[in-house]
Short mmCIF file of C-alpha atoms in Angstrom, two decimals:
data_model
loop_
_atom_site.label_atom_id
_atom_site.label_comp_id
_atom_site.label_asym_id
_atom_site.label_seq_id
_atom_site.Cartn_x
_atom_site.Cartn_y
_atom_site.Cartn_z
CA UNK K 23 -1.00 18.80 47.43
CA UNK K 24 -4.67 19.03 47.81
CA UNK K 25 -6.27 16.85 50.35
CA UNK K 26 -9.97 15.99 51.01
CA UNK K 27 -11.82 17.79 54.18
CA UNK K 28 -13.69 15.40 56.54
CA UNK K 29 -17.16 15.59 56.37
CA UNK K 30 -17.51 16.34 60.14
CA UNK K 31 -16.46 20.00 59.31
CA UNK K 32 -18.75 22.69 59.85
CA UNK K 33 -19.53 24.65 56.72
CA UNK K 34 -17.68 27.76 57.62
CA UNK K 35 -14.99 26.25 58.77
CA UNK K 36 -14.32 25.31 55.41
CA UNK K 37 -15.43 29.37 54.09
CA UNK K 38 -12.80 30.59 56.70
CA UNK K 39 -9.73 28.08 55.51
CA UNK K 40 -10.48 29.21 51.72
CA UNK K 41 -10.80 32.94 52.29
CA UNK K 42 -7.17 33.00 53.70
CA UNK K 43 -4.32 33.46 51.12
CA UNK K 44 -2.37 29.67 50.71
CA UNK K 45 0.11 29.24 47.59
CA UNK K 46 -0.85 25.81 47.38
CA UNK K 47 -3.38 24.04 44.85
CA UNK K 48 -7.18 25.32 45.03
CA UNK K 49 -9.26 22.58 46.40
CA UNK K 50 -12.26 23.58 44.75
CA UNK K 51 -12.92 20.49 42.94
CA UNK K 52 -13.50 18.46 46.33
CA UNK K 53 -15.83 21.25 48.03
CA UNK K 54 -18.63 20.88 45.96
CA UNK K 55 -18.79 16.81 47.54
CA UNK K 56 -18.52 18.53 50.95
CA UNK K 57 -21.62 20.53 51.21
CA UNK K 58 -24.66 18.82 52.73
CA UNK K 59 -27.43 18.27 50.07
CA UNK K 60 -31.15 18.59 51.16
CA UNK K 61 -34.09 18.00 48.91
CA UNK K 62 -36.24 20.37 47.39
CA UNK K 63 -39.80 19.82 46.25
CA UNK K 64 -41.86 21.84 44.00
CA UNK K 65 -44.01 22.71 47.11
CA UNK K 66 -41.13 23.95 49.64
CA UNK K 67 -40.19 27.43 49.18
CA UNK K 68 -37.91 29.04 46.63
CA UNK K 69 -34.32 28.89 45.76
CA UNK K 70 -32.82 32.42 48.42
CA UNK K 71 -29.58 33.17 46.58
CA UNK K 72 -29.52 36.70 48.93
CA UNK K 73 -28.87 34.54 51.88
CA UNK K 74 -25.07 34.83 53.75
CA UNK K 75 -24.50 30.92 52.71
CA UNK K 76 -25.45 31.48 49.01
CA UNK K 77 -23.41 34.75 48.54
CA UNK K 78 -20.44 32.98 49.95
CA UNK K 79 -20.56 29.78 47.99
CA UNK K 80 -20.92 32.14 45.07
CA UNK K 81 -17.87 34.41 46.19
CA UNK K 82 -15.61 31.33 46.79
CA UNK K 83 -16.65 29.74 43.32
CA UNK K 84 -15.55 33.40 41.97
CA UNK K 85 -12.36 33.64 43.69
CA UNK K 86 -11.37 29.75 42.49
CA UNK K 87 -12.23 30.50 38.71
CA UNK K 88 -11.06 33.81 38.13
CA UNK K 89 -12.74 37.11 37.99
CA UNK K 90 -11.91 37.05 33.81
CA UNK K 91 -13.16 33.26 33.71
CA UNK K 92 -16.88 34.05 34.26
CA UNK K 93 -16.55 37.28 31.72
CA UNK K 94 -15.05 35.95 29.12
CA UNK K 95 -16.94 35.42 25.52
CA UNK K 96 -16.94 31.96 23.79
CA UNK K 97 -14.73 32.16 20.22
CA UNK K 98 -17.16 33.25 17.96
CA UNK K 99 -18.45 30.43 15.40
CA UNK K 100 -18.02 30.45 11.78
CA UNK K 101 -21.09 31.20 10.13
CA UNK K 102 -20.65 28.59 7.17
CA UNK K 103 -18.81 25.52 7.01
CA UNK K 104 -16.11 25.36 5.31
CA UNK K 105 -15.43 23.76 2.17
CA UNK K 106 -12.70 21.78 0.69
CA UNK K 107 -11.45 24.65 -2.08
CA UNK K 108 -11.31 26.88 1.45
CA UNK K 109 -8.43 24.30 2.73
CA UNK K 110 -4.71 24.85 1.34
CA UNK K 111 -2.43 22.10 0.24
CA UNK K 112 1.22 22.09 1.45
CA UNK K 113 3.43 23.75 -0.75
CA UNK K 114 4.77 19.98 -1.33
CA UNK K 115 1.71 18.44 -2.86
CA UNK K 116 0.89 21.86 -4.89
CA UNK K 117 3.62 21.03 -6.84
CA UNK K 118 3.21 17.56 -7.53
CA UNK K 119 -0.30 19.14 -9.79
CA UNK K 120 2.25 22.07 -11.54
CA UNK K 121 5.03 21.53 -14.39
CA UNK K 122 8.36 20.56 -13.05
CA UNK K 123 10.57 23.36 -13.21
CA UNK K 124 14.01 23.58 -14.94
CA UNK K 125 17.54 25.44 -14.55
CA UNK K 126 18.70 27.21 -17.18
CA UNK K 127 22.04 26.03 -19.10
CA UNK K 128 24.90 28.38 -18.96
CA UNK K 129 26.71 27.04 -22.14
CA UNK K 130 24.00 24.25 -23.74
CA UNK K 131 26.86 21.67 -23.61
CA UNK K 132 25.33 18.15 -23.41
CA UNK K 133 26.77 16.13 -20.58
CA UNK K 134 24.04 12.92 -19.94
CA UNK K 135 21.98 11.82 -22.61
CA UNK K 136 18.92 9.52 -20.16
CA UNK K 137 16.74 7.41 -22.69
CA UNK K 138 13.94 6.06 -21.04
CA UNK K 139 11.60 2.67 -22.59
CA UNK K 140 8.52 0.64 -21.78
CA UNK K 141 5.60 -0.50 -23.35
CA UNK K 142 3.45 1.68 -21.58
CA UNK K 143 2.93 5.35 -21.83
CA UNK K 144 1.72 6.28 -18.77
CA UNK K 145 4.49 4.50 -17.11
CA UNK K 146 6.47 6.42 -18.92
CA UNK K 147 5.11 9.86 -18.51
CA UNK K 148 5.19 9.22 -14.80
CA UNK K 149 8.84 8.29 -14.53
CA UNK K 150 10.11 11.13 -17.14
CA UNK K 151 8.32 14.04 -15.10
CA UNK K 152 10.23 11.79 -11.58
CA UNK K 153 13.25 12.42 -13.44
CA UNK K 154 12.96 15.89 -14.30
CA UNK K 155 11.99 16.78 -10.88
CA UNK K 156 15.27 14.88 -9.46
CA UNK K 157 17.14 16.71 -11.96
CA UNK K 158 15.93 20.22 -10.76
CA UNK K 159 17.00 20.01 -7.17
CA UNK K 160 20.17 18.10 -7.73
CA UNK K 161 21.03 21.40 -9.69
CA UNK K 162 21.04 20.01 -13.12
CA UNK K 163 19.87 21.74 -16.34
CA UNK K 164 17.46 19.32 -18.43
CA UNK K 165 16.01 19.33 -21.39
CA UNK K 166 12.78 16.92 -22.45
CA UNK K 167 11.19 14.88 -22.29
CA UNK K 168 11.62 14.80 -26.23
CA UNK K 169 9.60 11.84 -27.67
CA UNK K 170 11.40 8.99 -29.82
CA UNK K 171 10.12 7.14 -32.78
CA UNK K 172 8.18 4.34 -31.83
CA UNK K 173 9.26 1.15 -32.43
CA UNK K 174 7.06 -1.39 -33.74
CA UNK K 175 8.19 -5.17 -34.04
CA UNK K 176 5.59 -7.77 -35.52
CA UNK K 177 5.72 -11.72 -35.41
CA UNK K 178 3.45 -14.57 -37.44
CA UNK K 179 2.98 -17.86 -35.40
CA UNK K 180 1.76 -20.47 -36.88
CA UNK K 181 -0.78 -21.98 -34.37
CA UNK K 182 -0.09 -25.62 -36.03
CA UNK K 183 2.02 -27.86 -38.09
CA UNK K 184 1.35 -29.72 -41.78
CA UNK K 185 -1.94 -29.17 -43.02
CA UNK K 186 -2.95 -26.20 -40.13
CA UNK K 187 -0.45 -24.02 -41.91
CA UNK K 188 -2.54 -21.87 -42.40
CA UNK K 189 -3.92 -21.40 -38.80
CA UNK K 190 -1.47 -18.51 -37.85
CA UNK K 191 -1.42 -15.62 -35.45
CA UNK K 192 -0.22 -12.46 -35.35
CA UNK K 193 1.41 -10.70 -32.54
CA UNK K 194 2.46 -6.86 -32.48
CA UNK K 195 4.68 -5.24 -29.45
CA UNK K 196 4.94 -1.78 -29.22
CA UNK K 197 7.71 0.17 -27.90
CA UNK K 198 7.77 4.03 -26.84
CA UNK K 199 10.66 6.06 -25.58
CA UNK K 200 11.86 9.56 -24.29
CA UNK K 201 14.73 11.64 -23.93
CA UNK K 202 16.12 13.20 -21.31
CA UNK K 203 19.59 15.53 -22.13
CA UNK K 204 21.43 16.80 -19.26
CA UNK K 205 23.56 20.18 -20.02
CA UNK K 206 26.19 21.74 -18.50
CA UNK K 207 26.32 19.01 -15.85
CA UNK K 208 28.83 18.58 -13.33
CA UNK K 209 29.73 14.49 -13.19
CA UNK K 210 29.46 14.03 -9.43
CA UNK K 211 26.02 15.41 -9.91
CA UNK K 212 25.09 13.44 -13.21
CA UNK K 213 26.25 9.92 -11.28
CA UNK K 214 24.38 11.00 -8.30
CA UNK K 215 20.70 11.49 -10.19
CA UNK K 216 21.72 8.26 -12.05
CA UNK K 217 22.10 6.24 -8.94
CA UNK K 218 18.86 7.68 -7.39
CA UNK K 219 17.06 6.99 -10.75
CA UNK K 220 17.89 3.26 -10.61
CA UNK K 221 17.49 3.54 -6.71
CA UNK K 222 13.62 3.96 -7.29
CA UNK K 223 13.22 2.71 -10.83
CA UNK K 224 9.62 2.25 -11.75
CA UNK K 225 8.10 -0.81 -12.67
CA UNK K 226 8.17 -1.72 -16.60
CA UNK K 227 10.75 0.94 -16.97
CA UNK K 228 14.06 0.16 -19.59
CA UNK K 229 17.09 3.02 -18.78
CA UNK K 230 20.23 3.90 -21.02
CA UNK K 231 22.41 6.50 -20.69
CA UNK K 232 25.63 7.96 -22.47
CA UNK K 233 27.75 10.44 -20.36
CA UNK K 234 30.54 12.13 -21.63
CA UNK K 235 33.17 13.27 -19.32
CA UNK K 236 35.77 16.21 -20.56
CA UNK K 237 39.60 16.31 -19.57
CA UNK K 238 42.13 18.73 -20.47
CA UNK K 239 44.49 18.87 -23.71
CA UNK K 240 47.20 16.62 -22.10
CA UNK K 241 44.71 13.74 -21.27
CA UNK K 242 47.45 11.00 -22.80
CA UNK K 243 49.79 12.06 -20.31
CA UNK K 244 47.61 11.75 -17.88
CA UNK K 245 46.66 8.21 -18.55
CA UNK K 246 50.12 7.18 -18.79
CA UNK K 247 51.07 8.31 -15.26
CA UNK K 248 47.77 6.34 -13.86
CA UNK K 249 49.40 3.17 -15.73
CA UNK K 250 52.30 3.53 -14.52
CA UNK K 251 50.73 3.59 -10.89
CA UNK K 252 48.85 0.76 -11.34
CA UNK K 253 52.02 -1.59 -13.16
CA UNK K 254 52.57 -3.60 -9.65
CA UNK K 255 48.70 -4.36 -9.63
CA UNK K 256 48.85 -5.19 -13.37
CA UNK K 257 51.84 -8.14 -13.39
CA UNK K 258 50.55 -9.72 -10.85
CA UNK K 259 47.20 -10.51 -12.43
CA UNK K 260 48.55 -10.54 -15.85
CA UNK K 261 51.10 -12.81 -14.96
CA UNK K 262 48.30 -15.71 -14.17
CA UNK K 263 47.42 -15.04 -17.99
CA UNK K 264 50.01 -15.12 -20.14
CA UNK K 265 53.93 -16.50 -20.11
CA UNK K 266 56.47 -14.29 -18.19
CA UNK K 267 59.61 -13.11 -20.19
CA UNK K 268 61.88 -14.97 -17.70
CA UNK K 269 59.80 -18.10 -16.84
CA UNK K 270 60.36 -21.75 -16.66
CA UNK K 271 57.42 -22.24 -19.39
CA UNK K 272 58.98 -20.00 -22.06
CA UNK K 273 62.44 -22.19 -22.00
CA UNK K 274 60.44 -25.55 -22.78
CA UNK K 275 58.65 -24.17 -25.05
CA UNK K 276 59.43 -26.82 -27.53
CA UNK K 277 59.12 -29.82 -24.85
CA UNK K 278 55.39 -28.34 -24.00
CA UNK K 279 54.62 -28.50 -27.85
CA UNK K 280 56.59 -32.11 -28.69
CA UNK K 281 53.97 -33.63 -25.60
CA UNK K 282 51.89 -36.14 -26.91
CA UNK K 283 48.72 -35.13 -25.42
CA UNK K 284 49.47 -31.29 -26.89
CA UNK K 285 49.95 -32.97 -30.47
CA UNK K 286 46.62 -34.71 -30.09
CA UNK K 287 44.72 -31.82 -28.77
CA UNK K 288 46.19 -29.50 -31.64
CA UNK K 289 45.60 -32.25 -34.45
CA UNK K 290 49.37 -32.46 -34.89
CA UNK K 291 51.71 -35.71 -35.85
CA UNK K 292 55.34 -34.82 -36.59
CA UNK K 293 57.13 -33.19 -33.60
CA UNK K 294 58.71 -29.88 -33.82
CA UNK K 295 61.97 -29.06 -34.80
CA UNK K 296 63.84 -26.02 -33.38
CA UNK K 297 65.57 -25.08 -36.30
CA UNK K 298 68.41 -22.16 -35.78
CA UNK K 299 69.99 -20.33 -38.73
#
């Protein structure tokens, strides 16, 4: 580590400890503090820089910076500023200001069918082009946004009663929607951009989709082996619903109906009467 000379030392002292070769930190930053200053007046005579003190101060100041420090040029300055059509955007925000883009279909067979609603247009715009662009690097082919007729509901309020019948107002609401058609979508991918869409769902924004899902020839077998995994589940929630084959309840039947309280609640007076052939 550097350390700080006493002042007491003799000026080449200090020449003679720099000239030798040390591995250590330059302590050229303290020397500088360490040389004695005298005053110089206009009328005292000239700056020497020939003399043996001068030449050495300027060969130790060489030495500590570096013979390529003192030669080297400053980076040369642009001649005019630059201006803000000069600067690039990131790739990122480029495309925000471009069209989204869109995959191709192999087939053309619709998968989603996304139909957006509000009562505002830009709102709209905004969230169709958010959708497309999800729909793009999830890897689905879309199609839109293909604008909907608009629909157009009108009400009459009358502003009073009896003789201010007349007094009415009118009030419109207009609705605008868009279409968005996924094709040749896998479903993973299709309930994935759904969940992101209604992840970040825009403000004043109405969604409704219809997905269709296709399954082989034998789809009825299918269904009837996942029923018959899922019989245990079924019985015992079914069971709290309705009366079991083998039950208490279905025996007295006929003493739950004869009750009182069951003929009142059912608008009934007679009882009952099992009658067997």
């Amino acid at each position: 580590m550097a350390t700080s000379t006493p002042l007491r030392i003799p000026w080449r002292a200090i020449v003679n400890s720099a000239s030798k070769p040390s591995t250590g930190l330059l302590r050229t930053p303290c020397i500088p503090t360490l040389l004695p200053s005298t005053r110089r007046h206009a009328s005292s005579e000239p700056f020497d820089m020939s003399s043996s003190s001068q030449v050495e101060r300027q060969q130790l100041v060489d030495s500590s910076l570096g013979a390529g420090a003192l030669n080297s040029e400053p980076p040369p300055q642009p001649t005019s500023p630059l201006t803000p059509s000069d600067i690039r955007l990131p790739r990122a925000v480029q495309a925000a200001y471009l069209r989204p883009l869109r995959r191709t279909p192999t087939y053309g067979v619709p998968t989603c069918d996304l139909q957006l609603r509000s009562y505002s247009v830009r709102n709209l715009e905004f969230f169709s082009d958010f959708a497309l662009r999800a729909a793009y690097y999830l890897g689905l082919p879309a199609h839109g946004p293909v604008p909907l007729p608009r629909i157009v509901e009108r009400w009459t309020v009358p502003r009073g009663s009896f003789v201010h019948k007349k007094s009415q107002e009118n009030f419109e609401r207009r609705t605008v929607r868009r279409l968005i058609q996924i094709r040749d979508g896998e479903a993973q991918a299709q309930e994935l951009w759904l969940a992101f869409l209604r992840k970040h769902a825009f403000y004043g924004i109405g969604m409704k989709a219809n997905v269709w899902e296709f399954a082989g020839v034998e789809v009825g077998k299918d269904m009837d082996a996942q029923m018959e995994k899922m019989r245990d589940e079924l019985e015992t929630t079914l069971g709290d619903f309705a009366f079991k084959r083998n039950g208490e309840t279905g025996k007295n039947a006929m003493e739950v109906i004869n009750r009182e309280n069951f003929r009142a609640a059912t608008g009934g007076n007679a009882p009952m009467i099992k009658k067997t052939p």
